[in-house]
Short mmCIF file of C-alpha atoms in Angstrom, two decimals:
data_model
loop_
_atom_site.label_atom_id
_atom_site.label_comp_id
_atom_site.label_asym_id
_atom_site.label_seq_id
_atom_site.Cartn_x
_atom_site.Cartn_y
_atom_site.Cartn_z
CA MET A 149 129.96 89.76 88.64
CA GLN A 150 128.52 93.09 87.49
CA LEU A 151 124.73 93.15 87.67
CA ASP A 152 122.61 95.55 85.55
CA LEU A 153 120.63 96.58 88.64
CA PHE A 154 120.29 100.24 88.04
CA ALA A 155 119.43 100.61 84.42
CA ALA A 156 117.19 103.64 85.04
CA LEU A 157 119.86 105.39 87.11
CA GLN A 158 122.85 105.03 84.87
CA ASP A 159 122.40 108.17 82.90
CA ASP A 160 124.56 110.58 84.74
CA ASP A 161 123.57 113.45 82.47
CA THR A 162 119.99 113.27 83.92
CA PRO A 163 119.35 116.22 86.16
CA THR A 164 118.99 115.38 89.77
CA PRO A 165 115.64 116.22 91.32
CA THR A 166 115.58 119.29 93.62
CA PRO A 167 113.60 119.29 96.87
CA PRO A 168 109.91 119.33 96.16
CA PRO A 169 108.26 122.69 96.83
CA ALA A 170 105.88 122.82 99.75
CA PRO A 171 102.68 121.45 98.32
CA ALA A 172 99.42 123.35 98.40
CA LEU A 173 97.12 120.72 99.84
CA ALA A 174 93.65 122.03 99.26
CA PRO A 175 92.62 120.16 95.99
CA ALA A 176 91.74 116.45 95.62
CA THR A 177 92.30 115.32 99.19
CA PHE A 178 91.62 111.71 99.93
CA ARG A 179 90.30 111.44 103.44
CA ARG A 180 89.84 108.60 105.79
CA SER A 181 89.84 108.44 109.61
CA ALA A 182 93.34 108.69 110.84
CA ALA A 183 92.42 106.25 113.54
CA THR A 184 92.03 103.54 110.90
CA PRO A 185 94.69 104.25 108.32
CA HIS A 186 94.54 102.59 104.99
CA THR A 187 97.34 100.08 104.36
CA GLU A 188 98.37 98.97 101.01
CA PRO A 189 101.59 97.88 101.20
CA ARG A 190 110.61 98.92 90.82
CA THR A 191 112.60 100.45 89.42
CA THR A 192 113.48 104.00 90.50
CA VAL A 193 113.49 106.03 87.43
CA SER A 194 115.47 109.16 86.67
CA PRO A 195 113.41 112.24 85.93
CA ALA A 196 114.09 111.87 82.22
CA ALA A 197 112.36 108.53 82.34
CA GLN A 198 109.24 109.97 83.88
CA THR A 199 107.58 110.65 80.53
CA THR A 200 104.10 111.86 79.88
CA HIS A 201 101.86 108.94 78.93
CA THR A 202 99.12 109.13 76.34
CA ALA A 203 95.58 108.06 76.90
CA ALA A 204 95.87 105.49 74.03
CA PRO A 205 95.05 101.91 75.02
CA ARG A 206 98.09 100.20 76.60
CA ALA A 207 99.44 96.87 75.46
CA LEU A 208 99.51 94.99 78.75
CA PRO A 209 102.25 92.29 78.87
CA THR A 210 100.99 88.79 78.35
CA GLY A 211 102.05 85.92 80.61
CA LYS A 212 101.58 85.03 84.16
CA VAL A 213 100.07 88.31 85.57
CA ASN A 214 96.39 88.29 84.75
CA ASP A 215 95.37 89.71 88.11
CA PRO A 216 98.21 91.90 89.40
CA ALA A 217 96.51 92.38 92.80
CA GLN A 218 96.17 88.75 93.42
CA TYR A 219 99.68 88.16 92.15
CA ALA A 220 100.98 90.67 94.65
CA PHE A 221 98.89 89.03 97.39
CA ASN A 222 100.35 85.62 96.60
CA LEU A 223 103.79 87.06 96.68
CA GLY A 224 103.33 88.68 100.07
CA GLU A 225 101.88 85.46 101.48
CA ALA A 226 104.87 83.48 100.17
CA VAL A 227 107.34 85.92 101.70
CA ALA A 228 105.72 85.74 105.09
CA ASN A 229 105.66 81.91 104.87
CA THR A 230 109.30 81.74 104.01
CA TRP A 231 110.37 84.17 106.72
CA HIS A 232 108.44 82.42 109.51
CA LYS A 233 109.25 78.93 108.32
CA ASN A 234 112.96 79.74 108.53
CA HIS A 235 112.61 81.43 111.94
CA GLY A 236 113.38 84.90 110.70
CA GLY A 237 112.35 86.51 113.88
CA THR A 238 110.59 89.73 114.75
CA ARG A 239 112.43 92.05 112.42
CA ILE A 240 109.77 92.21 109.79
CA GLU A 241 111.41 95.25 108.22
CA ILE A 242 113.99 92.87 106.70
CA PRO A 243 111.64 90.80 104.49
CA ILE A 244 109.62 93.91 103.61
CA GLY A 245 112.88 95.76 102.85
CA ILE A 246 113.89 92.82 100.49
CA VAL A 247 110.69 93.21 98.59
CA ALA A 248 111.16 96.97 98.46
CA SER A 249 114.79 96.73 97.33
CA LEU A 250 114.06 94.25 94.52
CA ALA A 251 111.17 96.47 93.41
CA LEU A 252 113.63 99.32 92.94
CA ILE A 253 115.76 97.48 90.29
CA GLY A 254 115.16 96.55 86.71
CA GLN A 255 116.69 94.71 83.79
CA LYS A 256 118.73 97.05 81.63
CA ASP A 257 118.64 94.77 78.58
CA LYS A 258 115.71 92.32 78.27
CA LYS A 259 117.85 90.33 75.91
CA GLY A 260 120.79 90.28 78.29
CA PRO A 261 121.56 87.88 81.08
CA ASP A 262 118.60 86.97 83.25
CA LEU A 263 118.46 89.37 86.20
CA LYS A 264 116.99 86.78 88.62
CA ALA A 265 119.80 84.33 87.74
CA GLN A 266 122.42 87.12 88.21
CA ILE A 267 121.13 87.99 91.65
CA LEU A 268 120.87 84.43 92.90
CA ALA A 269 124.35 83.56 91.53
CA GLN A 270 125.96 85.89 94.09
CA ASN A 271 127.31 84.47 97.34
CA ASP A 272 125.68 85.46 100.57
CA GLN A 273 127.97 88.33 101.25
CA GLU A 274 127.62 89.74 97.78
CA LEU A 275 123.90 89.51 98.12
CA TRP A 276 123.83 91.42 101.29
CA ALA A 277 126.20 94.09 99.77
CA MET A 278 123.85 94.27 96.73
CA TYR A 279 120.97 95.43 98.97
CA ARG A 280 123.21 98.14 100.45
CA GLU A 281 124.21 99.26 96.94
CA ILE A 282 120.61 99.52 95.75
CA TRP A 283 119.80 102.09 98.41
CA ALA A 284 123.07 103.95 98.12
CA THR A 285 122.40 104.42 94.41
CA ASN A 286 118.78 105.50 94.87
CA TRP A 287 119.98 107.92 97.60
CA ARG A 288 121.81 109.92 94.99
CA HIS A 289 118.56 110.78 93.20
CA ARG A 290 115.99 110.84 96.09
CA PRO A 291 117.67 111.19 99.43
CA ASP A 292 114.42 112.40 101.02
CA LEU A 293 112.46 109.28 100.12
CA VAL A 294 115.41 106.94 100.87
CA GLU A 295 115.68 108.58 104.32
CA ARG A 296 111.97 108.12 104.89
CA ALA A 297 112.39 104.43 104.01
CA ARG A 298 115.37 104.06 106.37
CA ILE A 299 113.63 101.42 108.51
CA LEU A 300 113.46 99.08 105.44
CA HIS A 301 117.15 99.29 104.60
CA GLU A 302 119.26 100.15 107.69
CA TRP A 303 119.69 96.46 108.37
CA ALA A 304 121.66 96.23 105.10
CA ASN A 305 124.34 98.61 106.57
CA GLU A 306 125.16 96.22 109.41
CA GLU A 307 128.77 95.26 109.15
CA LYS A 308 128.39 91.80 110.68
CA GLN A 309 125.79 89.24 109.81
CA THR A 310 125.18 85.82 111.34
CA ARG A 311 125.07 82.74 109.17
CA HIS A 312 121.39 82.44 109.91
CA GLU A 313 120.72 86.03 108.89
CA LEU A 314 122.52 85.46 105.56
CA TYR A 315 120.61 82.24 105.02
CA VAL A 316 117.16 83.75 105.71
CA VAL A 317 117.86 86.81 103.49
CA ARG A 318 118.77 84.47 100.67
CA ALA A 319 115.73 82.37 101.22
CA VAL A 320 113.43 85.29 101.12
CA THR A 321 115.21 86.70 98.11
CA LYS A 322 114.76 83.47 96.23
CA THR A 323 111.03 83.35 97.15
CA VAL A 324 110.48 86.93 96.04
CA LEU A 325 112.09 86.21 92.60
CA ASP A 326 110.52 82.78 92.23
CA LYS A 327 107.14 84.32 92.88
CA GLY A 328 107.65 86.76 90.01
CA LEU A 329 108.13 90.16 91.61
CA LEU A 330 109.91 91.29 88.44
CA ASP A 331 106.84 90.35 86.47
CA LEU A 332 105.06 93.06 88.39
CA THR A 333 107.86 95.67 88.82
CA GLY A 334 110.51 94.95 86.14
CA HIS A 335 108.93 97.12 83.45
CA ALA A 336 110.35 100.36 81.97
CA ASP A 337 106.83 101.87 81.77
CA PRO A 338 105.76 103.12 85.18
CA TYR A 339 102.11 102.48 84.30
CA LEU A 340 102.92 98.76 84.19
CA ARG A 341 104.94 98.95 87.37
CA ALA A 342 102.04 100.53 89.10
CA ARG A 343 99.42 97.94 88.26
CA ALA A 344 99.72 96.65 91.81
CA ASP A 345 101.05 97.65 95.22
CA VAL A 346 103.50 94.87 95.92
CA LEU A 347 104.37 96.08 99.46
CA SER A 348 100.93 96.22 100.97
CA PRO A 349 100.28 92.50 101.01
CA THR A 350 103.79 91.73 102.29
CA LEU A 351 103.33 94.31 105.20
CA THR A 352 99.85 92.91 105.93
CA MET A 353 101.04 89.38 105.93
CA MET A 354 104.16 90.01 108.03
CA ARG A 355 102.07 91.49 110.83
CA SER A 356 100.08 89.36 113.17
CA THR A 357 96.31 90.01 113.30
CA GLY A 358 96.69 91.45 116.78
CA ALA A 359 99.37 93.94 115.69
CA THR A 360 97.35 94.99 112.70
CA LYS A 361 94.25 95.69 114.77
CA GLY A 362 96.29 97.45 117.41
CA LEU A 363 97.54 99.88 114.82
CA GLY A 364 94.06 100.39 113.37
CA GLU A 365 95.54 99.19 110.06
CA TYR A 366 93.33 97.70 107.46
CA HIS A 367 93.92 96.77 103.77
CA THR A 368 91.77 98.61 101.31
CA PRO A 369 91.10 96.25 98.39
CA PRO A 370 92.64 97.68 95.21
CA PRO A 371 89.32 97.80 93.27
CA VAL A 372 87.86 99.97 96.05
CA ALA A 373 90.87 102.30 96.08
CA GLU A 374 90.58 102.62 92.32
CA ALA A 375 86.88 103.38 92.49
CA MET A 376 87.48 106.00 95.15
CA ALA A 377 90.33 107.58 93.15
CA ILE A 378 88.24 107.71 90.02
CA ALA A 379 85.34 109.22 91.97
CA THR A 380 87.50 111.81 93.51
CA LEU A 381 89.19 112.77 90.21
CA SER A 382 85.86 112.90 88.45
CA THR A 383 84.59 115.28 91.08
CA LEU A 384 87.67 117.39 90.79
CA SER A 385 87.46 117.44 87.04
CA ALA A 386 83.73 118.33 87.25
CA ASP A 387 84.44 121.18 89.65
CA SER A 388 87.34 122.36 87.49
CA ILE A 389 85.14 122.39 84.42
CA MET A 390 82.63 124.55 86.24
CA ASP A 391 85.42 126.93 86.90
CA GLY A 392 86.46 126.82 83.31
CA LYS A 393 89.51 124.60 84.05
CA LYS A 394 90.45 120.99 83.71
CA LEU A 395 92.50 118.57 85.77
CA ALA A 396 95.94 120.08 85.13
CA PRO A 397 99.57 119.73 86.21
CA GLY A 398 100.44 121.49 89.34
CA GLN A 399 97.37 120.36 91.28
CA SER A 400 97.84 118.66 94.58
CA PHE A 401 96.79 115.34 96.14
CA LEU A 402 96.87 114.56 99.90
CA ASP A 403 96.21 111.28 101.72
CA PRO A 404 96.43 111.99 105.45
CA ALA A 405 96.15 108.25 106.30
CA ALA A 406 98.02 106.87 103.28
CA GLY A 407 99.29 103.58 104.49
CA THR A 408 101.59 102.37 101.68
CA GLY A 409 99.95 104.70 99.11
CA GLY A 410 97.27 102.56 97.48
CA MET A 411 94.95 105.49 96.81
CA MET A 412 97.79 107.50 95.24
CA ARG A 413 98.64 104.61 92.97
CA ALA A 414 95.07 104.41 91.79
CA ALA A 415 94.99 108.19 91.22
CA ALA A 416 98.28 108.17 89.31
CA GLN A 417 97.02 105.37 87.11
CA ASN A 418 93.86 107.23 86.37
CA ILE A 419 95.82 110.42 85.55
CA ARG A 420 98.02 108.50 83.12
CA GLU A 421 94.90 107.12 81.46
CA GLN A 422 93.78 110.67 80.97
CA GLY A 423 97.00 111.37 79.02
CA LEU A 424 98.77 113.28 81.80
CA ASP A 425 101.94 112.61 83.74
CA PRO A 426 101.70 112.18 87.51
CA ALA A 427 105.15 113.62 87.85
CA ALA A 428 103.58 116.99 86.89
CA PHE A 429 101.32 116.96 89.98
CA ARG A 430 102.04 117.27 93.69
CA TRP A 431 101.57 114.34 96.03
CA ALA A 432 101.67 114.28 99.83
CA MET A 433 101.18 111.12 101.97
CA VAL A 434 101.02 110.90 105.70
CA ASP A 435 100.85 107.73 107.92
CA ILE A 436 101.53 107.21 111.62
CA ASP A 437 103.24 103.82 111.03
CA PRO A 438 106.94 104.14 110.22
CA ILE A 439 106.93 100.90 108.09
CA ALA A 440 103.82 101.98 106.10
CA ALA A 441 105.29 105.43 105.53
CA ALA A 442 108.58 103.81 104.44
CA CYS A 443 106.69 101.66 101.96
CA ALA A 444 104.83 104.75 100.66
CA ALA A 445 108.25 106.40 100.02
CA VAL A 446 109.46 103.33 98.08
CA ASN A 447 106.23 103.17 96.12
CA ALA A 448 106.54 106.83 95.17
CA MET A 449 109.76 105.91 93.42
CA VAL A 450 108.45 102.65 91.95
CA TRP A 451 105.41 104.28 90.53
CA ALA A 452 107.34 107.35 89.22
CA LEU A 453 105.14 109.93 91.00
CA GLY A 454 107.88 112.43 90.23
CA PRO A 455 109.93 114.99 92.14
CA ARG A 456 107.00 116.69 93.86
CA VAL A 457 106.31 114.01 96.44
CA THR A 458 106.35 114.39 100.18
CA VAL A 459 105.91 111.56 102.55
CA ALA A 460 105.43 112.16 106.29
CA CYS A 461 105.46 109.77 109.24
CA ALA A 462 103.15 111.42 111.71
CA ASP A 463 99.72 111.48 113.23
CA SER A 464 97.90 113.77 110.85
CA LEU A 465 95.25 114.54 113.52
CA ALA A 466 97.70 115.44 116.20
CA ASN A 467 100.03 117.37 113.76
CA PRO A 468 98.27 119.30 111.08
CA ARG A 469 101.71 120.52 109.88
CA ALA A 470 102.94 117.00 109.22
CA VAL A 471 103.39 117.60 105.55
CA GLU A 472 105.13 120.91 105.99
CA ASP A 473 107.49 119.34 108.56
CA ALA A 474 108.26 116.50 106.14
CA HIS A 475 108.96 118.98 103.38
CA GLU A 476 111.63 120.65 105.63
CA GLU A 477 113.09 117.23 106.42
CA ALA A 478 113.22 116.51 102.65
CA ARG A 479 115.04 119.76 102.02
CA ALA A 480 117.58 118.99 104.70
CA ALA A 481 118.11 115.52 103.15
CA PHE A 482 118.79 117.11 99.74
CA GLU A 483 121.19 119.62 101.28
CA HIS A 484 123.06 116.84 103.07
CA ARG A 485 123.28 114.80 99.82
CA ASP A 486 124.71 117.87 98.06
CA ARG A 487 127.37 118.39 100.70
CA ILE A 488 128.43 114.73 100.59
CA LEU A 489 128.57 114.58 96.86
CA GLY A 490 130.45 117.89 96.78
CA GLN A 491 133.08 116.55 99.15
CA LEU A 492 133.43 113.36 97.09
CA GLN A 493 133.87 115.40 93.93
CA MET A 494 136.60 117.46 95.66
CA VAL A 495 138.40 114.40 96.78
CA ALA A 496 138.15 112.90 93.25
CA ALA A 497 139.59 116.09 91.84
CA VAL A 498 142.45 116.14 94.26
CA ARG A 499 143.22 112.59 93.45
CA ARG A 500 143.23 113.29 89.71
CA ALA A 501 145.57 116.28 90.27
CA GLN A 502 147.98 114.08 92.35
CA GLN A 503 147.98 111.39 89.65
CA PHE A 504 148.66 113.96 86.99
CA LEU A 505 151.49 115.51 89.05
CA GLU A 506 153.03 112.07 89.71
CA LYS A 507 152.82 111.22 86.08
CA THR A 508 154.39 114.54 85.06
CA VAL A 509 157.14 114.22 87.58
CA GLY A 510 157.78 110.69 86.45
CA VAL A 511 158.12 111.72 82.80
CA ALA A 512 160.43 114.64 83.76
CA ALA A 513 162.67 112.36 85.83
#
């Protein structure tokens, strides 16, 4: 069965993003104590799909999602319950990775076959392979962010799975879809996809209270994050106006204790509401927790923050060059991607030449 999982990635004529330039981090910095990092745990879109949004009022979808934040919270709670009830074990990166993977896909044709039904119609091995394919497809476009999110998907590359692992992955997948993840993330418009951070509640729920406190990790309520983002952007705009300028593309945003990126989500939404495109700005997120940083990388794709995103996994107090280091890692990831794709193209060209030669020789004979 062929699933329309990668609607936003199927246009091969879309230019592939280049590594983001090293961001200038002075403007609009969101600051919190690195000792108590913020934690807020769709569809990856091609650069052509990252269109500028007008400030006109948006027609929000009607239906189940009246409170996106509460909807996301309920989803995270259900995922945790399913995982623990089925004795999923300590590898919490698997259920979080399932939510992240499904957030990166979308329905190509809303009038076509139901995506949820297509996914669940696969057998266990096909379902596992689907997760592997989701990340391989996104790697073509954003190898840097997929590499940063490695902890959330390396399990999908394991060649052998136990019957219990297959069972639990299916159970969590069904819960995620039954609880309506696609109602939150299955939209073509990134403004609608970014109405909630679906990964934050899942990460919070999957961790025990002790583990969360030990990491100094606390969930910032979305309304608070939105208020802080609006206040920061308002201050930036006021300062810019005093200098004869306005909030403009090319400016940079840094969160040195980003968690899963909730502050950046709020800022991006506010930027869209001002009639600008977040993809035209620079974004840098740092978090000491590998899973939180991985979630931030996924969210950067889901929310269409654009090609100028850098996500670092580091202690921003101990390493003030965390963003610069992450930028160099991103450049290396793009270079590695280009080498691999170049080798594949060469192999494909050789095979076509061999087929042509064999056909020609066959005709001559």
